[in-house]
PDB file of C-alpha atoms in Angstrom:
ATOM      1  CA  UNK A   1       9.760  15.694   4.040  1.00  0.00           C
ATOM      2  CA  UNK A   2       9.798  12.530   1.767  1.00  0.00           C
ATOM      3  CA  UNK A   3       8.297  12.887  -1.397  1.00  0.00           C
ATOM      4  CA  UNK A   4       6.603  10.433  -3.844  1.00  0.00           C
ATOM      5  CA  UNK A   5       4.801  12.553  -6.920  1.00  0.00           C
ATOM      6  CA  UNK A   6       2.249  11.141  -9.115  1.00  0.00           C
ATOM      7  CA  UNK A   7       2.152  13.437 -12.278  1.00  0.00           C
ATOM      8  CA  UNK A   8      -1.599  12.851 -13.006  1.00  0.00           C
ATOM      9  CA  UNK A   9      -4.372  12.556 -10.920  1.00  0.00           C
ATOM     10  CA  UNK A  10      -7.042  11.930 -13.013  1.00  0.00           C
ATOM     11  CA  UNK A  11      -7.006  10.622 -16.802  1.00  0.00           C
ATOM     12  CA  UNK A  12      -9.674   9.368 -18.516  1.00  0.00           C
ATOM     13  CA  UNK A  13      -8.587   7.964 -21.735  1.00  0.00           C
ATOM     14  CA  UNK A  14     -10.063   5.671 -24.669  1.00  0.00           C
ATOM     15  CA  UNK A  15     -10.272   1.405 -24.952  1.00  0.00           C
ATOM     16  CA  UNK A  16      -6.571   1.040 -26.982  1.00  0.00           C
ATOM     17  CA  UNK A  17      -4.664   3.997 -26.188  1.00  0.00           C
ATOM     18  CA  UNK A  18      -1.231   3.821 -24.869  1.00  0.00           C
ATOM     19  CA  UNK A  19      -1.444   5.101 -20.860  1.00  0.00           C
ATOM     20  CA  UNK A  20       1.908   6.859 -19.395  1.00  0.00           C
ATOM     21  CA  UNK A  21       1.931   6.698 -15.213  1.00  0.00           C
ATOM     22  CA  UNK A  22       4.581   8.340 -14.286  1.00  0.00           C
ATOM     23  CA  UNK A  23       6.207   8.607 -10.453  1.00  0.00           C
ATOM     24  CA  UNK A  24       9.247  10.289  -9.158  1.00  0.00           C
ATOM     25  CA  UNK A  25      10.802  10.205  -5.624  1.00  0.00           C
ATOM     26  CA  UNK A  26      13.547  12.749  -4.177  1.00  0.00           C
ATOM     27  CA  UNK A  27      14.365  10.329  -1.197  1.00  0.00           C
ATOM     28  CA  UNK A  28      17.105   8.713  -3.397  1.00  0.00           C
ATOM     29  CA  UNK A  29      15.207   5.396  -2.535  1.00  0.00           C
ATOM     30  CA  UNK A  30      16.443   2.215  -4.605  1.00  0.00           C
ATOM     31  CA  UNK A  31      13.138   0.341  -4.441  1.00  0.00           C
ATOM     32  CA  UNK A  32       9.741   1.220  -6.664  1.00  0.00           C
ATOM     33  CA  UNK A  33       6.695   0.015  -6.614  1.00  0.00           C
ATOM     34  CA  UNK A  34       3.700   0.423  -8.732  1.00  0.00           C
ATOM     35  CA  UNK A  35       0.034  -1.142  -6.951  1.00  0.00           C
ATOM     36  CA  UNK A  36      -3.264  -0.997  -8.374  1.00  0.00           C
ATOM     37  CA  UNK A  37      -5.867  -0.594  -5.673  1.00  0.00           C
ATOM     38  CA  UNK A  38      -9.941  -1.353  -6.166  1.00  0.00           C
ATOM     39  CA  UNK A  39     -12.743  -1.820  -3.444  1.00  0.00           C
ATOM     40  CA  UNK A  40     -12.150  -5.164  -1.443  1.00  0.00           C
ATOM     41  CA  UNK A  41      -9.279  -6.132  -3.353  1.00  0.00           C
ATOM     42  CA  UNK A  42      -6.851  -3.803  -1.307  1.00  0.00           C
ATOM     43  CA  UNK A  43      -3.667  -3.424  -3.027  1.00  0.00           C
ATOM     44  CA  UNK A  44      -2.175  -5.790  -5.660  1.00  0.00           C
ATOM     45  CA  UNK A  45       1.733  -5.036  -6.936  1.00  0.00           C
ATOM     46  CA  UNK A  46       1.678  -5.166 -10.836  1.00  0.00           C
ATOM     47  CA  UNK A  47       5.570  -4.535 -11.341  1.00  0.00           C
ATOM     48  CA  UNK A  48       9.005  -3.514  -8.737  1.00  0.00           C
ATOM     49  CA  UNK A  49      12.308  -2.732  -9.277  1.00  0.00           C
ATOM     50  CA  UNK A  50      14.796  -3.056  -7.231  1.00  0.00           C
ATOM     51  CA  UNK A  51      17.831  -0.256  -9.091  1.00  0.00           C
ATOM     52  CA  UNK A  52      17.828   1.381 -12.306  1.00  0.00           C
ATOM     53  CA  UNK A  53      16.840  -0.392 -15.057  1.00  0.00           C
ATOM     54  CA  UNK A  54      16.124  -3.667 -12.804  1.00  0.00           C
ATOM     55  CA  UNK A  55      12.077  -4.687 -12.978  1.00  0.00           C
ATOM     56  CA  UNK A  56      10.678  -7.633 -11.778  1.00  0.00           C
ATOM     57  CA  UNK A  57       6.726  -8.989 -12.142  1.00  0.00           C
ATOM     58  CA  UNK A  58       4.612  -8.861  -9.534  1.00  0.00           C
ATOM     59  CA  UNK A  59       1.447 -10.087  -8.928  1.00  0.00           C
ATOM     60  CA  UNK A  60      -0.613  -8.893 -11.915  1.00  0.00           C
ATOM     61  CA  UNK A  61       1.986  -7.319 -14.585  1.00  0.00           C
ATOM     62  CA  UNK A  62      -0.418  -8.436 -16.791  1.00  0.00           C
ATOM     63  CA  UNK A  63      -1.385  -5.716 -19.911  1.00  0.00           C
ATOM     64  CA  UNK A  64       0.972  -3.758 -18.003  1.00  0.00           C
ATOM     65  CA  UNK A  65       5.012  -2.439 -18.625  1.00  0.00           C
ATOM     66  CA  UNK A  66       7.390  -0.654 -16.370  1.00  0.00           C
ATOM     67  CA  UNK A  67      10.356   1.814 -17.022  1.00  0.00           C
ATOM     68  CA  UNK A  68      12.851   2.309 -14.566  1.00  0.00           C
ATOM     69  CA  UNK A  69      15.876   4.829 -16.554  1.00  0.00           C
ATOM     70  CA  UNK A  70      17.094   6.971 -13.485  1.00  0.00           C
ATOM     71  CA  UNK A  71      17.334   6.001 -10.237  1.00  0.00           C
ATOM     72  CA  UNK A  72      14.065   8.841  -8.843  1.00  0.00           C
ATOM     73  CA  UNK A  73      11.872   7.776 -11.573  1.00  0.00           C
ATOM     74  CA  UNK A  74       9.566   4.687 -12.488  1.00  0.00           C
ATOM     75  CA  UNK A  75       7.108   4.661 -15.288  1.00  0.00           C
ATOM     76  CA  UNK A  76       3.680   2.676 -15.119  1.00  0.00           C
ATOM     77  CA  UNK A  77       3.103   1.501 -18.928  1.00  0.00           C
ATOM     78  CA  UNK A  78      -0.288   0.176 -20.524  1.00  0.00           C
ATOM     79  CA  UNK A  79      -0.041  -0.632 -23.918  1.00  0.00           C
ATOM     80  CA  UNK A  80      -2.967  -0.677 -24.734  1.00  0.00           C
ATOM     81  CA  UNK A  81      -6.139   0.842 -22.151  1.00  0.00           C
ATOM     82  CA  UNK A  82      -8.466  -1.720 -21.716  1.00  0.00           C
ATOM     83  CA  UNK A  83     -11.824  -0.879 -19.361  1.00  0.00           C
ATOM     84  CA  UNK A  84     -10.797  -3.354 -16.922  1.00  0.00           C
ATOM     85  CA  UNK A  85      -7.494  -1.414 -16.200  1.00  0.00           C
ATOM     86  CA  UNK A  86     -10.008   1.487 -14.639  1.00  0.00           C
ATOM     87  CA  UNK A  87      -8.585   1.905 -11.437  1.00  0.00           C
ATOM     88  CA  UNK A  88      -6.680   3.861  -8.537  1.00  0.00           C
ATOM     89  CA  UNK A  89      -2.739   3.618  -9.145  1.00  0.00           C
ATOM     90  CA  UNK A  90      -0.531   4.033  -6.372  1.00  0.00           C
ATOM     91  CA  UNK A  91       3.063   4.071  -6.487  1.00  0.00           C
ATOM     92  CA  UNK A  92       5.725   4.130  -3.801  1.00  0.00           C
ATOM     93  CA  UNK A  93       8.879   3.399  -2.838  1.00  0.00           C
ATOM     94  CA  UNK A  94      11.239   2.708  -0.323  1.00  0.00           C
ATOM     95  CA  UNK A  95      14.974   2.419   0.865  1.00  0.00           C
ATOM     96  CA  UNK A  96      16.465  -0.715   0.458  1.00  0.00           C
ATOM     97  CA  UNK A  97      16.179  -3.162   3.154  1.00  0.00           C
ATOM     98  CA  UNK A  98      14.202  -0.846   4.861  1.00  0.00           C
ATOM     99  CA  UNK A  99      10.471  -1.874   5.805  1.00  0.00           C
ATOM    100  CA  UNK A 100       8.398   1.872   5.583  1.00  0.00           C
ATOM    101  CA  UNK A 101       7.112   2.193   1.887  1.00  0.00           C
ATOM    102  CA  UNK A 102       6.357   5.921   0.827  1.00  0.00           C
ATOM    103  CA  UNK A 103       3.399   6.396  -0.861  1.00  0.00           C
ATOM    104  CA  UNK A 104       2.455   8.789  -3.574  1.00  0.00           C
ATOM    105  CA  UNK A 105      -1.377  10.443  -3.737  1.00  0.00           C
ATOM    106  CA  UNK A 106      -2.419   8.125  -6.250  1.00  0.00           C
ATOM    107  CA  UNK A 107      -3.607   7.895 -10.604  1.00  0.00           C
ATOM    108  CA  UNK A 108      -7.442   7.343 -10.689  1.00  0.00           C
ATOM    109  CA  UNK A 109      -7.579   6.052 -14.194  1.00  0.00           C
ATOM    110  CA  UNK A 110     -10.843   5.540 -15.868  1.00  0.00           C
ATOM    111  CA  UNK A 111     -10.725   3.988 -19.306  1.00  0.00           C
ATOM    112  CA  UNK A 112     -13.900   4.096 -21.413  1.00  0.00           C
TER     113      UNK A 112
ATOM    114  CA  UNK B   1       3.031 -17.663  -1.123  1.00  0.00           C
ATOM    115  CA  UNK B   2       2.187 -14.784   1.418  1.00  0.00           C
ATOM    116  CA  UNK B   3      -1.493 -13.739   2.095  1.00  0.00           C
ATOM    117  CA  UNK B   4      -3.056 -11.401   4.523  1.00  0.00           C
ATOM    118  CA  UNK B   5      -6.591 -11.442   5.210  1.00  0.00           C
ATOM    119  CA  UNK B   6      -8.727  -8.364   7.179  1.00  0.00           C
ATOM    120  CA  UNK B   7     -12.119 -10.057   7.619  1.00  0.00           C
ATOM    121  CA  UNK B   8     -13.903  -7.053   8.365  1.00  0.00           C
ATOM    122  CA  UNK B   9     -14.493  -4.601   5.508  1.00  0.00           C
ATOM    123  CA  UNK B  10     -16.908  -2.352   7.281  1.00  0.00           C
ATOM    124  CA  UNK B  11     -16.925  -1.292  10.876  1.00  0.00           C
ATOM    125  CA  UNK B  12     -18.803   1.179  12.020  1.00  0.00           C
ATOM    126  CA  UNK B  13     -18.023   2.835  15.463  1.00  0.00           C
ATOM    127  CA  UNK B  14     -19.272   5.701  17.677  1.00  0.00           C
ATOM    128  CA  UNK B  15     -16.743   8.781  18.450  1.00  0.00           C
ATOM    129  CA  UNK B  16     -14.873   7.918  21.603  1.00  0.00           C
ATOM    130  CA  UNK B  17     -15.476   4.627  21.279  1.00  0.00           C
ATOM    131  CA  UNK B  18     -12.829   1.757  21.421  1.00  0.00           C
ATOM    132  CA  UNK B  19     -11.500   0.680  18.072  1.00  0.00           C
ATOM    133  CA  UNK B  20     -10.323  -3.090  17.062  1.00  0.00           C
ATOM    134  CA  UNK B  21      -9.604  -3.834  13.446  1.00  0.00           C
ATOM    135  CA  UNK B  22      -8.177  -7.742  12.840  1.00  0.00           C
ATOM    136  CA  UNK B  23      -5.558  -8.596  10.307  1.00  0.00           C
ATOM    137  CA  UNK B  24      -4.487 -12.337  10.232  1.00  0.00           C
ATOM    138  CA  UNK B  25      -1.584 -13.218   7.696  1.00  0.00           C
ATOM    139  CA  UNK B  26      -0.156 -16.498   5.972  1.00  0.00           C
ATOM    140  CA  UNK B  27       3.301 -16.759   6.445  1.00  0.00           C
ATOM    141  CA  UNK B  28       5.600 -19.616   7.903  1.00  0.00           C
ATOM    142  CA  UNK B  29       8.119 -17.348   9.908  1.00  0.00           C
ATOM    143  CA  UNK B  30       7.617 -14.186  11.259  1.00  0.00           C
ATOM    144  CA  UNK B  31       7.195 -11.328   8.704  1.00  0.00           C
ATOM    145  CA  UNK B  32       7.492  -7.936   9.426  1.00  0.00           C
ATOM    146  CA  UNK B  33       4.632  -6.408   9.953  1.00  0.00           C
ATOM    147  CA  UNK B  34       2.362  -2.770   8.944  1.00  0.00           C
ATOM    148  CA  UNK B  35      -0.632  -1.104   9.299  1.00  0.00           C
ATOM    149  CA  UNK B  36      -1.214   1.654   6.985  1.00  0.00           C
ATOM    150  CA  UNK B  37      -4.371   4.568   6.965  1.00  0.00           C
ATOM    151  CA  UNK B  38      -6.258   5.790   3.122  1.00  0.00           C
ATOM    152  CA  UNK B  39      -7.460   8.951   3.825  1.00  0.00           C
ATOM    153  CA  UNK B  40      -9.911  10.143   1.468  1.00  0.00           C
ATOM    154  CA  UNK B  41      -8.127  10.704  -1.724  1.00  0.00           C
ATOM    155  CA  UNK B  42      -5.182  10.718  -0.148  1.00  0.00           C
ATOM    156  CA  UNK B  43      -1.984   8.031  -0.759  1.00  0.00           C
ATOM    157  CA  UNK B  44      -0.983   5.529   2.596  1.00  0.00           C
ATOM    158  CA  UNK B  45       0.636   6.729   5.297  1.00  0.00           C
ATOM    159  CA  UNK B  46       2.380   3.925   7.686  1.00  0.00           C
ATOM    160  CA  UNK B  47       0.303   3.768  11.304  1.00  0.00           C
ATOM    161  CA  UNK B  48       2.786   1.454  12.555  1.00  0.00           C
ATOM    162  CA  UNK B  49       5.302  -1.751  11.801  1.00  0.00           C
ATOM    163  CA  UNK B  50       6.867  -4.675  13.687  1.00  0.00           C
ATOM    164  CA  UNK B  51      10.017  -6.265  12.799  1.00  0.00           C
ATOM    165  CA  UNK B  52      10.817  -8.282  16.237  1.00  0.00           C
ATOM    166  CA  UNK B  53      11.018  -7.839  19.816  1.00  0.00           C
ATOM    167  CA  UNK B  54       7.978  -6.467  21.810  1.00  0.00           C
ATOM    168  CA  UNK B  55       5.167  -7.826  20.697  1.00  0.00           C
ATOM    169  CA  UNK B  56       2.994  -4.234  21.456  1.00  0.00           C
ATOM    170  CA  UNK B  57       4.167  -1.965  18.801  1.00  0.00           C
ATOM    171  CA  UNK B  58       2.779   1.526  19.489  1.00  0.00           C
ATOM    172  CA  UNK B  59       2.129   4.286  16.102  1.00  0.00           C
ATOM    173  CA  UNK B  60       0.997   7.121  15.750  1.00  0.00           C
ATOM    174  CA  UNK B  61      -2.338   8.690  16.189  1.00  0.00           C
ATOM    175  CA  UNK B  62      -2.653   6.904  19.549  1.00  0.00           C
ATOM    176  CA  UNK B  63      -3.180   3.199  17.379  1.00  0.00           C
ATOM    177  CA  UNK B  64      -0.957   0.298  18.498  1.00  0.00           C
ATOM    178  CA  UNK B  65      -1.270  -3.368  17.948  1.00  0.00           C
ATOM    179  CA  UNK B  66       0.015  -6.342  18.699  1.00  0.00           C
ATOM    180  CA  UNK B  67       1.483  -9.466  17.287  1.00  0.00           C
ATOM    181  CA  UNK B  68       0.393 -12.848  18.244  1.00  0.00           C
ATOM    182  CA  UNK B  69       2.802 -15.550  16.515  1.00  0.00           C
ATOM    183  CA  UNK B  70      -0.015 -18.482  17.744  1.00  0.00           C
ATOM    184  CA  UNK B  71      -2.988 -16.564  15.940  1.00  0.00           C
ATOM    185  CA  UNK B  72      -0.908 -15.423  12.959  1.00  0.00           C
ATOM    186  CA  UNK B  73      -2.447 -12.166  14.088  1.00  0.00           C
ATOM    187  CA  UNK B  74      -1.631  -8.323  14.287  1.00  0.00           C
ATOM    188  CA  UNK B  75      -4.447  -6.808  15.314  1.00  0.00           C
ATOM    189  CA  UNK B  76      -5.123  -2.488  15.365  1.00  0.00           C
ATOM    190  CA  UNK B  77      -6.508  -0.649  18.499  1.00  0.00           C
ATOM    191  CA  UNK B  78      -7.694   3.018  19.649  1.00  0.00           C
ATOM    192  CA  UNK B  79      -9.113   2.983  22.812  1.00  0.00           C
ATOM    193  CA  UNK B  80     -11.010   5.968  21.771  1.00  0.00           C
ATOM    194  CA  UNK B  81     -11.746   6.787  18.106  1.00  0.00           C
ATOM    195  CA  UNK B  82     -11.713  10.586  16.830  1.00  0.00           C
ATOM    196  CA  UNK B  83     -13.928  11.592  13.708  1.00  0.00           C
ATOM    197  CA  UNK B  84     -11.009  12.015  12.372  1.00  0.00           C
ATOM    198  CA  UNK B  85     -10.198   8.516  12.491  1.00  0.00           C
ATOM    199  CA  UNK B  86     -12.598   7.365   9.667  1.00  0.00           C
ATOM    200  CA  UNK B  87     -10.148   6.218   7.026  1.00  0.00           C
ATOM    201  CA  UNK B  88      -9.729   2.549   4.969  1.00  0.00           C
ATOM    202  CA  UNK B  89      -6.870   0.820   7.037  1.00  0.00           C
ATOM    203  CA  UNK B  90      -4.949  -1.874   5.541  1.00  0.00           C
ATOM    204  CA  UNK B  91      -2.806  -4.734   7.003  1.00  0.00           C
ATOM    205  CA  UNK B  92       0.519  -5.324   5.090  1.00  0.00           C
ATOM    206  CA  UNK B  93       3.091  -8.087   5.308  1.00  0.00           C
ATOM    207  CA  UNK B  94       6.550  -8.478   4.397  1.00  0.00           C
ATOM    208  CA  UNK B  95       8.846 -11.367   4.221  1.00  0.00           C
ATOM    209  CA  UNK B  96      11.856  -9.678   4.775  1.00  0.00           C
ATOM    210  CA  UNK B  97      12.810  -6.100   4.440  1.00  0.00           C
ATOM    211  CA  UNK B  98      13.207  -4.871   0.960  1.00  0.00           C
ATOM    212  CA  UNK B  99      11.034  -7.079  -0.433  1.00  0.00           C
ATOM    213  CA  UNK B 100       7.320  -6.360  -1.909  1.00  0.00           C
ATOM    214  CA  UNK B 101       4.602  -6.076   0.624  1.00  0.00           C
ATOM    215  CA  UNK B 102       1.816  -7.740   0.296  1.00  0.00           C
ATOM    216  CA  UNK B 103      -1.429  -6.147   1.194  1.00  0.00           C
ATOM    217  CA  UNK B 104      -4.701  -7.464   2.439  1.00  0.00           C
ATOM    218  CA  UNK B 105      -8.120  -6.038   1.450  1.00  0.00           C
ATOM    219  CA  UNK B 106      -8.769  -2.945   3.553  1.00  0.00           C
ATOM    220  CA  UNK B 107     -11.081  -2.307   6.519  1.00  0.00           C
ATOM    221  CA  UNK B 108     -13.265   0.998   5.724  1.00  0.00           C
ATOM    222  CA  UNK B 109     -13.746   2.794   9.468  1.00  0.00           C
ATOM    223  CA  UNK B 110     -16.688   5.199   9.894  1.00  0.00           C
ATOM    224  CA  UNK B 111     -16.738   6.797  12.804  1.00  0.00           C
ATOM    225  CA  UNK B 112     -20.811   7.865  13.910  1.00  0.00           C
ATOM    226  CA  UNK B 113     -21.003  11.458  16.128  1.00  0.00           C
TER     227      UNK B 113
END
């Protein structure tokens, strides 16, 4: 079975501290994706890459960085937590020039 | 830029009852196409895609849908819903394979006994 692991679930963290999302995939897939999802929005891609150490913006990378060192892991950086940034986190990736993304669970984040 | 747009974000529908959620996209060839289920707290799980050829794609969980290049459309159906069935359902476009997907804004599906 494909695999996409979110290590948190929940965090709840404080206005200014530094947030680590992190999200590894065994499928050997070259293609990561971060998304922040909130109601009626859907889902909106903050950050990809495309290979190790390869990142490119997407459509809100705004307040937010991305890590990509080995190939089955991706890192979801925010510098610094702001309350707007509460949110659900998905990441997921895929094969390359493949269409079916592979979703992890999900990082409900709630900043305060 | 691509855009997809679910103009529904509620339906409601009775157990057994036929299902039809409506996804229209903004694209000037033909993307490839998906339909992804959100569980509660669960991640997406793909319902269903179209890349070309037969424009009635059939997933799984007894959904198919089917692509109409004059409408821009790629509409979901169950001919008979399941409780089972209540989920958010989102519409996703791609402009070529390996590229980001872009999303539209989710249809929430309760399903009434």
């Amino acid at each position: 079975d494909v695999k996409v692991t979110q290590s948190s679930r929940y965090l709840v963290k404080r206005t200014g501290e530094k947030v680590f999302l992190e999200c590894v995939q065994d499928m050997d897939h070259e293609n990561m994706f971060w998304y922040r999802q909130d109601p009626g929005l859907g889902l909106r891609l903050i950050y990809f890459s495309y290979d190790v150490k390869m990142k490119e913006k997407g459509d809100i990378p705004e307040g937010y960085s991305v890590s990509r060192e080995k190939k089955e892991r991706f890192s979801l950086i925010l510098e610094s937590a702001s309350t707007n940034q509460t949110s659900m986190y998905l990441c997921a990736s895929r094969a390359r020039n493949t269409g079916e993304l592979f979703f992890g669970e999900g990082s409900r984040l709630t900043v305060l | 830029a691509q855009s997809v747009t679910q103009p529904d974000i509620h339906i409601t529908v009775s157990e057994g009852a036929s299902l039809e959620l409506r996804c229209n996209y903004s694209y000037g060839a033909t993307p490839y196409l998906f339909w992804y289920v959100q569980s509660p707290g669960q991640g997406l799980q793909l319902l269903l895609k179209y890349f070309s050829g037969d424009t009635l794609v059939q997933g799984i969980k007894g959904f198919e849908a089917e692509f109409k290049r004059s409408q821009s459309s790629f509409n979901l159906r169950k001919p008979s819903v399941h409780w089972s069935d209540a989920a958010e359902y989102f519409c996703a476009v791609d402009e070529a394979a390996g590229n980001k997907l872009t999303f539209g804004g989710g249809t929430r599906v309760l399903v009434k006994p």
